[in-house]
Amino acid sequence: MRRIYLDHSATTPVDPEVAELMMKYYVESYGNPSSVHSFGREVKKALEEARSQVATIIGANSNEIIFTSGGTEADNLAIQGAVRARADKGKHLITSVIEHHAVLDTFKYLAKNGFEVTYLPVDSEGLICVEELKRAIRPDTILISLMHANNEIGSIQPIEEIGKITKEKGIVFHVDGVQSLGKIPIDVQKMNIDLLSLSSHKIYGPKGVGALYIRKGVKIMPLVFGGAQERKMRSGTENVPGVIGFGKACELAAERMAEDNKELTRLRDKLIDGILSNIEDVRLNGPRGDKRLPNNVNVCIRYVEGESLLLSLDMLGIAASSGSACTSGSLDPSHVLLALGLTHEIAHGSLRFTLGRQNTEEEIDFVIQELPKIVNRLREMSPLYHKKLSS
Ligand SMILES: *Cc1c(COP(=O)(O)O)cnc(C)c1O
């Protein structure tokens, strides 16, 4: 059976060029980058090249990049590390209600341990109000942490505008850039970002690798102590093939971003229009146009369960998601959709398609053709739908 992968915000396939390069660092160049001999030195050189590739795509310097085990660790290191280094300066932290769980659960932990957290709401499109952010700032605010692009609904926050405020107020600004990396431009200088979390496996690199950008001069405490690798910020022998694969994936992403995005945006809008015009009682979650990630489609289809939609699509070989990979499996509706003001009932019928480089127009046409049939079949069996018809 043909299979159609439309879950690229959960993870992406590793680019063959990336995989090929990584293989060399498993079997041929296997030295420890901290070793002084030639085996170590040759790997160290490749590791530093990868660091420079990651730095380049976000406009940073190589010595501002710390490799981690992924986006989750980068978020934890940024938030816990920044807070621990400033606990004597204040106890107030600001984030938003639609953050990834790697951020939200870290703040939950801090809130239980003596810190006060303000969770900014979002509007019906999933965007933060900058005026509201300004009002939330207090003299004892030590950290503001916001995501650049949302993993569920694709909304893109006005990071540059917010960065001007945090810079003026002298508050450390952490940004979760995991979903925006490689999809839309990120410039840590222009955006005044102090700490930026990145992950490799969302941009056609390997899983279990990521990075934290730490602006020169911004102090944070490490979470992991040991052999003093990564300028003491993250001890432990580096995941060498992973890091080198991540570097290559960044280089490829930078080369292809503009072109990929044009095509992704076209297919995204075709899928959105195809769903909205062929199914009744559907709403698009998140903004339209350039405030939305070029590869994200998220809709709520009334009178059906997201889980049932996913299973029916899966039987046709179509892989989608009902929110984030981390929350599917639990029956609670997505915190992001609830934050948009949707009711539990409507949020339960949510469906996310996230497109990638390899998707074709034909695949999108197939989804537009099959989804209405699935919805009709499921609605036939839905008591809620029949109640609506008879009312
Ligand atoms: C995937 C994701 C993460 C977690 O990254 P991992 O590398 O999987 O740990 C963090 N934030 C956002 C917005 C994500 O989409």
Short mmCIF file of C-alpha atoms and ligand atoms in Angstrom, two decimals:
data_model
loop_
_atom_site.label_atom_id
_atom_site.label_comp_id
_atom_site.label_asym_id
_atom_site.label_seq_id
_atom_site.Cartn_x
_atom_site.Cartn_y
_atom_site.Cartn_z
CA MET A 1 0.00 0.00 0.00
CA ARG A 2 1.19 3.53 -0.72
CA ARG A 3 1.81 5.54 2.41
CA ILE A 4 1.59 9.30 2.77
CA TYR A 5 3.52 10.91 5.62
CA LEU A 6 1.95 14.17 6.80
CA ASP A 7 3.35 14.35 10.34
CA HIS A 8 6.59 16.27 9.84
CA SER A 9 6.15 18.33 13.00
CA ALA A 10 6.40 15.09 14.99
CA THR A 11 9.58 14.12 13.18
CA THR A 12 11.15 14.01 9.72
CA PRO A 13 13.08 11.35 7.80
CA VAL A 14 16.86 11.79 7.89
CA ASP A 15 18.11 13.27 4.62
CA PRO A 16 20.16 10.60 2.79
CA GLU A 17 23.08 13.03 2.48
CA VAL A 18 22.99 13.52 6.25
CA ALA A 19 22.78 9.77 6.94
CA GLU A 20 25.69 9.05 4.63
CA LEU A 21 27.90 11.60 6.36
CA MET A 22 26.93 10.26 9.80
CA MET A 23 27.88 6.71 8.84
CA LYS A 24 31.49 7.80 8.43
CA TYR A 25 31.58 8.96 12.06
CA TYR A 26 30.24 5.64 13.34
CA VAL A 27 32.62 3.28 11.59
CA GLU A 28 35.63 5.22 10.26
CA SER A 29 36.25 8.35 12.28
CA TYR A 30 35.29 7.06 15.69
CA GLY A 31 37.71 8.97 17.92
CA ASN A 32 36.67 10.87 21.03
CA PRO A 33 36.77 14.59 20.20
CA SER A 34 38.39 15.28 23.59
CA SER A 35 41.36 12.99 22.82
CA VAL A 36 44.63 14.66 21.83
CA HIS A 37 45.72 12.05 19.26
CA SER A 38 44.95 12.20 15.55
CA PHE A 39 41.77 10.10 15.92
CA GLY A 40 40.41 12.64 18.36
CA ARG A 41 41.63 15.70 16.49
CA GLU A 42 40.02 14.70 13.22
CA VAL A 43 36.65 14.24 14.95
CA LYS A 44 37.04 17.47 16.90
CA LYS A 45 37.50 19.31 13.61
CA ALA A 46 34.30 17.83 12.18
CA LEU A 47 32.41 18.62 15.38
CA GLU A 48 33.49 22.26 15.18
CA GLU A 49 32.45 22.44 11.56
CA ALA A 50 28.97 21.23 12.61
CA ARG A 51 28.90 23.88 15.34
CA SER A 52 29.63 26.50 12.73
CA GLN A 53 26.85 25.19 10.45
CA VAL A 54 24.32 25.42 13.29
CA ALA A 55 25.55 28.90 14.24
CA THR A 56 25.34 30.15 10.66
CA ILE A 57 21.66 29.32 10.11
CA ILE A 58 20.66 31.48 13.12
CA GLY A 59 23.21 34.28 12.70
CA ALA A 60 25.26 33.31 15.78
CA ASN A 61 28.94 32.67 16.47
CA SER A 62 30.18 29.10 16.83
CA ASN A 63 31.24 29.62 20.43
CA GLU A 64 27.63 30.45 21.36
CA ILE A 65 26.34 26.95 20.44
CA ILE A 66 26.07 24.11 23.00
CA PHE A 67 25.04 20.67 21.75
CA THR A 68 22.38 18.81 23.72
CA SER A 69 20.33 15.64 23.42
CA GLY A 70 17.50 17.53 21.70
CA GLY A 71 14.97 20.31 21.98
CA THR A 72 13.66 19.13 25.34
CA GLU A 73 17.07 19.27 26.98
CA ALA A 74 17.81 22.63 25.36
CA ASP A 75 14.55 24.05 26.79
CA ASN A 76 15.36 22.66 30.24
CA LEU A 77 18.94 23.91 30.18
CA ALA A 78 17.85 27.38 29.03
CA ILE A 79 15.06 27.85 31.55
CA GLN A 80 16.42 26.07 34.61
CA GLY A 81 19.94 27.26 33.85
CA ALA A 82 18.96 30.92 33.44
CA VAL A 83 16.75 30.89 36.53
CA ARG A 84 19.39 29.25 38.74
CA ALA A 85 21.94 31.83 37.68
CA ARG A 86 19.54 34.67 38.61
CA ALA A 87 17.53 33.41 41.56
CA ASP A 88 18.88 36.20 43.76
CA LYS A 89 17.70 38.88 41.29
CA GLY A 90 14.00 38.00 41.24
CA LYS A 91 11.40 35.29 41.29
CA HIS A 92 9.08 36.24 38.43
CA LEU A 93 8.99 34.40 35.11
CA ILE A 94 6.84 34.91 32.00
CA THR A 95 5.82 32.35 29.40
CA SER A 96 2.65 31.55 27.42
CA VAL A 97 -0.18 29.04 27.71
CA ILE A 98 0.57 27.42 24.34
CA GLU A 99 4.17 26.37 24.92
CA HIS A 100 5.49 22.86 24.31
CA HIS A 101 5.40 20.58 27.36
CA ALA A 102 9.20 20.72 27.59
CA VAL A 103 8.74 24.39 28.54
CA LEU A 104 5.40 24.24 30.38
CA ASP A 105 6.41 21.35 32.64
CA THR A 106 9.70 23.05 33.47
CA PHE A 107 7.79 26.16 34.57
CA LYS A 108 5.36 23.98 36.52
CA TYR A 109 8.33 22.55 38.41
CA LEU A 110 9.76 26.04 39.06
CA ALA A 111 6.37 27.32 40.24
CA LYS A 112 6.39 24.57 42.87
CA ASN A 113 9.84 25.64 43.95
CA GLY A 114 9.39 29.26 44.89
CA PHE A 115 9.03 31.02 41.54
CA GLU A 116 6.01 32.94 40.29
CA VAL A 117 5.01 32.29 36.69
CA THR A 118 2.77 34.46 34.49
CA TYR A 119 1.22 32.51 31.61
CA LEU A 120 0.30 34.89 28.79
CA PRO A 121 -2.94 34.02 26.99
CA VAL A 122 -3.24 33.98 23.19
CA ASP A 123 -5.94 35.32 20.89
CA SER A 124 -8.27 33.13 18.82
CA GLU A 125 -5.50 32.63 16.23
CA GLY A 126 -2.88 31.60 18.76
CA LEU A 127 -0.95 34.87 18.85
CA ILE A 128 0.38 36.68 21.91
CA CYS A 129 -0.57 40.30 22.51
CA VAL A 130 2.62 42.35 22.86
CA GLU A 131 0.87 45.00 24.99
CA GLU A 132 -0.20 42.29 27.39
CA LEU A 133 3.37 41.04 27.61
CA LYS A 134 4.56 44.58 28.43
CA ARG A 135 2.00 44.84 31.22
CA ALA A 136 3.08 41.49 32.69
CA ILE A 137 6.70 42.62 33.17
CA ARG A 138 7.64 43.45 36.79
CA PRO A 139 10.83 44.76 38.37
CA ASP A 140 11.58 41.21 39.57
CA THR A 141 11.01 39.51 36.19
CA ILE A 142 14.16 37.52 35.37
CA LEU A 143 13.17 35.46 32.33
CA ILE A 144 10.73 35.55 29.42
CA SER A 145 10.35 32.30 27.49
CA LEU A 146 8.21 32.08 24.35
CA MET A 147 8.09 29.79 21.36
CA HIS A 148 8.78 31.18 17.91
CA ALA A 149 6.33 28.90 16.09
CA ASN A 150 3.72 26.62 17.63
CA ASN A 151 4.01 22.91 16.93
CA GLU A 152 0.25 22.27 16.83
CA ILE A 153 -1.33 25.22 15.04
CA GLY A 154 1.70 26.79 13.35
CA SER A 155 1.18 30.31 14.73
CA ILE A 156 4.31 32.49 14.52
CA GLN A 157 4.91 34.96 17.36
CA PRO A 158 6.27 38.50 16.80
CA ILE A 159 9.67 37.57 18.25
CA GLU A 160 11.52 40.57 16.83
CA GLU A 161 9.05 42.99 18.42
CA ILE A 162 9.23 41.16 21.75
CA GLY A 163 13.04 41.03 21.60
CA LYS A 164 13.14 44.84 21.47
CA ILE A 165 11.21 44.96 24.74
CA THR A 166 13.25 42.33 26.58
CA LYS A 167 16.47 44.02 25.48
CA GLU A 168 15.29 47.44 26.65
CA LYS A 169 14.22 46.00 30.01
CA GLY A 170 17.36 43.86 30.39
CA ILE A 171 15.39 40.63 30.83
CA VAL A 172 16.80 37.35 29.52
CA PHE A 173 14.80 36.20 26.49
CA HIS A 174 14.54 32.47 25.75
CA VAL A 175 12.92 31.30 22.52
CA ASP A 176 11.93 27.74 21.62
CA GLY A 177 12.88 27.73 17.95
CA VAL A 178 12.42 24.00 17.38
CA GLN A 179 9.52 24.36 14.94
CA SER A 180 10.72 27.50 13.18
CA LEU A 181 14.29 26.31 12.50
CA GLY A 182 14.75 25.63 8.81
CA LYS A 183 11.21 26.72 7.99
CA ILE A 184 11.35 30.47 8.48
CA PRO A 185 14.37 32.75 9.00
CA ILE A 186 15.78 33.11 12.52
CA ASP A 187 18.32 35.80 13.31
CA VAL A 188 19.38 35.94 16.95
CA GLN A 189 20.88 39.41 16.48
CA LYS A 190 17.95 41.05 14.76
CA MET A 191 15.51 39.34 17.14
CA ASN A 192 17.57 40.04 20.29
CA ILE A 193 17.28 36.42 21.40
CA ASP A 194 19.49 35.46 24.37
CA LEU A 195 18.80 31.72 24.48
CA LEU A 196 17.44 29.68 21.57
CA SER A 197 16.46 25.98 21.66
CA LEU A 198 16.93 23.88 18.53
CA SER A 199 16.33 20.26 17.58
CA SER A 200 17.78 18.18 14.76
CA HIS A 201 15.05 15.63 14.04
CA LYS A 202 12.46 18.21 12.96
CA ILE A 203 14.74 19.37 10.13
CA TYR A 204 15.73 16.08 8.44
CA GLY A 205 18.54 15.37 10.90
CA PRO A 206 18.87 12.50 13.38
CA LYS A 207 16.84 12.13 16.58
CA GLY A 208 18.34 12.71 20.01
CA VAL A 209 20.41 15.77 19.07
CA GLY A 210 19.77 19.46 19.53
CA ALA A 211 21.46 22.66 20.56
CA LEU A 212 21.12 25.67 22.78
CA TYR A 213 22.33 29.03 21.54
CA ILE A 214 23.62 31.06 24.49
CA ARG A 215 24.36 34.69 23.68
CA LYS A 216 27.90 35.69 24.62
CA GLY A 217 27.83 37.22 28.09
CA VAL A 218 24.55 35.59 29.19
CA LYS A 219 25.22 33.45 32.26
CA ILE A 220 23.42 30.19 32.86
CA MET A 221 24.09 27.25 35.19
CA PRO A 222 24.67 23.79 33.70
CA LEU A 223 22.33 20.90 34.54
CA VAL A 224 24.86 18.14 33.85
CA PHE A 225 28.28 18.06 35.51
CA GLY A 226 31.24 15.92 34.52
CA GLY A 227 33.97 16.02 31.90
CA ALA A 228 33.63 19.73 31.07
CA GLN A 229 32.66 19.20 27.42
CA GLU A 230 30.73 21.95 25.62
CA ARG A 231 32.49 24.66 27.60
CA LYS A 232 31.29 23.03 30.84
CA MET A 233 27.68 23.78 29.92
CA ARG A 234 26.87 20.18 29.01
CA SER A 235 29.30 17.52 30.16
CA GLY A 236 29.42 14.08 28.57
CA THR A 237 31.08 12.78 25.39
CA GLU A 238 29.29 14.35 22.46
CA ASN A 239 26.93 12.35 20.24
CA VAL A 240 29.43 12.82 17.41
CA PRO A 241 27.57 11.29 14.42
CA GLY A 242 24.37 12.96 15.61
CA VAL A 243 25.92 16.39 15.99
CA ILE A 244 27.63 16.16 12.61
CA GLY A 245 24.34 15.06 11.04
CA PHE A 246 22.58 18.00 12.68
CA GLY A 247 25.18 20.40 11.29
CA LYS A 248 24.71 19.04 7.78
CA ALA A 249 20.91 19.20 8.14
CA CYS A 250 21.22 22.90 9.07
CA GLU A 251 23.38 23.57 6.04
CA LEU A 252 20.90 21.84 3.72
CA ALA A 253 17.94 23.60 5.36
CA ALA A 254 19.56 27.01 4.87
CA GLU A 255 20.19 26.26 1.19
CA ARG A 256 16.69 25.03 0.49
CA MET A 257 14.52 27.09 2.85
CA ALA A 258 13.27 29.73 0.40
CA GLU A 259 12.43 27.27 -2.33
CA ASP A 260 10.95 24.61 -0.05
CA ASN A 261 8.75 27.18 1.62
CA LYS A 262 7.21 28.45 -1.57
CA GLU A 263 6.11 24.94 -2.51
CA LEU A 264 5.04 23.99 1.04
CA THR A 265 2.94 27.14 1.36
CA ARG A 266 1.21 26.40 -1.93
CA LEU A 267 0.39 22.81 -0.90
CA ARG A 268 -0.62 23.95 2.60
CA ASP A 269 -3.11 26.45 1.24
CA LYS A 270 -4.43 23.94 -1.26
CA LEU A 271 -5.04 21.44 1.56
CA ILE A 272 -6.67 24.07 3.80
CA ASP A 273 -8.98 25.25 1.02
CA GLY A 274 -9.72 21.69 -0.04
CA ILE A 275 -10.80 20.72 3.48
CA LEU A 276 -12.77 23.89 4.22
CA SER A 277 -14.68 23.78 0.96
CA ASN A 278 -15.47 20.05 0.91
CA ILE A 279 -16.52 19.46 4.52
CA GLU A 280 -19.22 21.28 6.50
CA ASP A 281 -18.76 22.48 10.08
CA VAL A 282 -14.99 22.70 9.93
CA ARG A 283 -12.78 25.43 11.36
CA LEU A 284 -9.16 26.23 10.69
CA ASN A 285 -7.08 26.56 13.86
CA GLY A 286 -4.30 29.15 13.79
CA PRO A 287 -3.72 32.10 11.49
CA ARG A 288 -3.61 32.23 7.71
CA GLY A 289 -0.85 33.54 5.47
CA ASP A 290 2.61 34.42 6.68
CA LYS A 291 1.76 34.29 10.39
CA ARG A 292 1.44 30.52 9.94
CA LEU A 293 4.23 27.96 9.43
CA PRO A 294 4.42 27.07 5.73
CA ASN A 295 3.85 23.37 6.42
CA ASN A 296 1.05 23.38 9.02
CA VAL A 297 -2.64 22.59 8.60
CA ASN A 298 -4.79 22.17 11.71
CA VAL A 299 -8.56 21.88 11.62
CA CYS A 300 -11.39 20.96 13.95
CA ILE A 301 -14.08 18.85 12.35
CA ARG A 302 -17.28 18.93 14.36
CA TYR A 303 -19.26 15.83 15.33
CA VAL A 304 -16.30 13.48 14.92
CA GLU A 305 -13.48 12.37 17.21
CA GLY A 306 -9.91 13.22 16.18
CA GLU A 307 -8.78 9.73 17.15
CA SER A 308 -11.35 8.08 14.87
CA LEU A 309 -10.27 10.33 12.00
CA LEU A 310 -6.63 9.35 12.57
CA LEU A 311 -7.41 5.64 12.53
CA SER A 312 -9.48 5.92 9.36
CA LEU A 313 -6.75 7.93 7.65
CA ASP A 314 -4.15 5.43 8.83
CA MET A 315 -6.09 2.60 7.17
CA LEU A 316 -5.60 4.47 3.89
CA GLY A 317 -1.88 4.86 4.63
CA ILE A 318 -2.18 8.56 5.53
CA ALA A 319 -0.21 9.59 8.64
CA ALA A 320 -1.55 12.67 10.44
CA SER A 321 -1.82 13.69 14.07
CA SER A 322 -4.50 15.00 16.38
CA GLY A 323 -2.23 17.52 18.05
CA SER A 324 1.31 16.95 19.20
CA ALA A 325 3.01 13.57 19.23
CA CYS A 326 3.48 13.92 22.96
CA THR A 327 -0.17 14.40 23.86
CA SER A 328 -1.73 11.89 21.50
CA GLY A 329 -2.31 8.75 23.47
CA SER A 330 -3.98 10.78 26.19
CA LEU A 331 -7.63 11.67 25.83
CA ASP A 332 -7.32 15.21 27.18
CA PRO A 333 -7.90 17.76 24.45
CA SER A 334 -4.90 19.83 23.46
CA HIS A 335 -3.99 22.71 25.80
CA VAL A 336 -3.23 24.77 22.70
CA LEU A 337 -6.71 24.35 21.19
CA LEU A 338 -8.37 25.08 24.54
CA ALA A 339 -6.25 28.25 24.76
CA LEU A 340 -7.81 29.43 21.49
CA GLY A 341 -11.16 29.39 23.28
CA LEU A 342 -12.49 26.16 21.76
CA THR A 343 -14.80 23.95 23.79
CA HIS A 344 -13.69 20.44 24.80
CA GLU A 345 -16.18 18.98 22.35
CA ILE A 346 -14.83 20.89 19.35
CA ALA A 347 -11.18 20.48 20.38
CA HIS A 348 -11.68 16.69 20.37
CA GLY A 349 -12.28 16.70 16.61
CA SER A 350 -8.90 18.17 15.76
CA LEU A 351 -6.63 17.01 12.99
CA ARG A 352 -3.11 18.20 12.17
CA PHE A 353 -1.33 17.66 8.86
CA THR A 354 2.28 18.82 8.70
CA LEU A 355 3.86 18.73 5.27
CA GLY A 356 7.45 18.05 4.29
CA ARG A 357 9.92 18.24 1.44
CA GLN A 358 8.89 14.94 -0.11
CA ASN A 359 5.13 15.47 -0.24
CA THR A 360 3.61 15.81 -3.70
CA GLU A 361 0.56 17.57 -5.04
CA GLU A 362 -0.94 14.19 -5.88
CA GLU A 363 -0.73 13.16 -2.22
CA ILE A 364 -2.50 16.34 -1.14
CA ASP A 365 -5.21 15.75 -3.77
CA PHE A 366 -5.68 12.23 -2.41
CA VAL A 367 -6.24 13.56 1.13
CA ILE A 368 -8.69 16.20 -0.15
CA GLN A 369 -10.57 13.44 -1.96
CA GLU A 370 -10.64 10.88 0.87
CA LEU A 371 -11.11 12.99 4.00
CA PRO A 372 -14.70 14.10 3.24
CA LYS A 373 -15.69 10.45 2.71
CA ILE A 374 -14.22 9.48 6.07
CA VAL A 375 -15.95 12.39 7.80
CA ASN A 376 -19.31 11.48 6.25
CA ARG A 377 -18.97 7.87 7.35
CA LEU A 378 -18.03 8.79 10.92
CA ARG A 379 -20.77 11.39 11.16
CA GLU A 380 -23.32 8.80 10.06
CA MET A 381 -22.45 6.94 13.26
CA SER A 382 -22.40 10.02 15.50
CA PRO A 383 -25.37 10.65 17.80
CA LEU A 384 -24.28 14.30 18.11
CA TYR A 385 -24.47 14.74 14.36
CA HIS A 386 -27.94 13.26 14.15
CA LYS A 387 -29.09 15.49 16.97
CA LYS A 388 -27.77 18.49 15.01
CA LEU A 389 -29.56 17.36 11.82
CA SER A 390 -32.89 17.00 13.60
CA SER A 391 -32.66 20.30 15.46
C1 LIG B 1 9.61 18.69 19.16
C2 LIG B 1 9.60 19.92 19.97
C3 LIG B 1 10.38 20.02 21.12
C4 LIG B 1 11.17 18.85 21.67
O1 LIG B 1 12.29 18.54 20.88
P1 LIG B 1 12.96 17.08 21.01
O2 LIG B 1 14.21 17.18 20.20
O3 LIG B 1 11.98 16.09 20.45
O4 LIG B 1 13.23 16.85 22.45
C5 LIG B 1 10.38 21.21 21.81
N1 LIG B 1 9.66 22.27 21.39
C6 LIG B 1 8.90 22.21 20.27
C7 LIG B 1 8.15 23.41 19.85
C8 LIG B 1 8.84 21.03 19.54
O5 LIG B 1 8.07 20.98 18.45
#
